[in-house]
């Protein structure tokens, strides 16, 4: 049994959906197809959820949502549009007619989950039209989670049991289901965190002991740098689970950071393939470490801020100050990328979010002298060498540089 995952870009229009259908049809094994919302639908639904919750008008966004899906439906089905496809849109419109509860995180999941509901409903109907039926599974009945809305924690033993019971291939040799979504034990919808459908697919693959998971992407595989900012990126052919976890930890965006663990535990290989050129080989991720990729890998995280604190009294920084600072960061849910300590100051590089950053500054100013550098970015180079490091420093103001045996990190401002 195999699991295929298709992300938003691979189902963003009728042409891409034709491509994904060909890939699915070419598979003769038992197959679970996991899909996310079409194109940028989740972003749009996020905006709708926020506007509705704040009692602002969301009409324009709803029109956009409707038109976008309708266009795809028209192109796919032409004159054979199934009558039930509009139902979900009305369900969403009805939900938005109600008054929001006090809990934004809960409401967010109820609304944003419509992206995956739309996409699976449409593509299931399209598979039927083509006479290659796949049974639809509502994943919120299978992947069970806690009530931590927007970033739900998976109840693994229950999820494993339900997956085994549900994916039996007794009717067809294909299933289609939603990524990103889960459900509480009393059937409230949850989501697993943005870009979480890779993780969903890994959970299903691990629960059902799949032979492999293939994630179909609009890039040739995992690259040694993001093609959006790097000239001439190289494809990585093989990489170990361990190295893949490191890369996602430092911010490589190809796969969701939580994807690897469930696969690693069951030793299930992960393939990252191009849906544009499905016959070429992409990247294979396994436990094998003898085929290590040893050239430099570049990971860039933007929107960073470098903050230095020093006690207001003429004193050294003490462990209590650091613990105090970290408690503030934990309370505000701010991720730390790098730290550095000297006698008089302690420096952290953190992700910058307008809202939490202002709160952090306010709290810090009460206790410390604070300096900070906005508009910086952090570059991590795995397997660095002199050349790769020099290249990343070229033309930039480097605020901090740190190295271990395998990894170099610089916080820099691009001039
Ligand atoms: N549709 C969700 C998102 O955009 C999940 C995913 O794409 O993996 O975050
Ligand atoms: Mg997506």
Short mmCIF file of N, CA and C in Angstrom, two decimals, residues 18 348 397 403:
data_model
loop_
_atom_site.label_atom_id
_atom_site.label_comp_id
_atom_site.label_asym_id
_atom_site.label_seq_id
_atom_site.Cartn_x
_atom_site.Cartn_y
_atom_site.Cartn_z
N UNK A 18 -5.43 17.65 -13.79
CA UNK A 18 -5.25 16.61 -14.81
C UNK A 18 -3.95 15.86 -14.58
N UNK A 348 19.70 37.11 21.70
CA UNK A 348 18.89 36.06 21.07
C UNK A 348 18.42 36.54 19.70
N UNK A 397 25.85 42.93 6.00
CA UNK A 397 26.40 43.24 7.31
C UNK A 397 26.11 42.03 8.20
N UNK A 403 29.56 28.73 14.57
CA UNK A 403 29.82 27.49 13.82
C UNK A 403 29.93 26.29 14.75
#
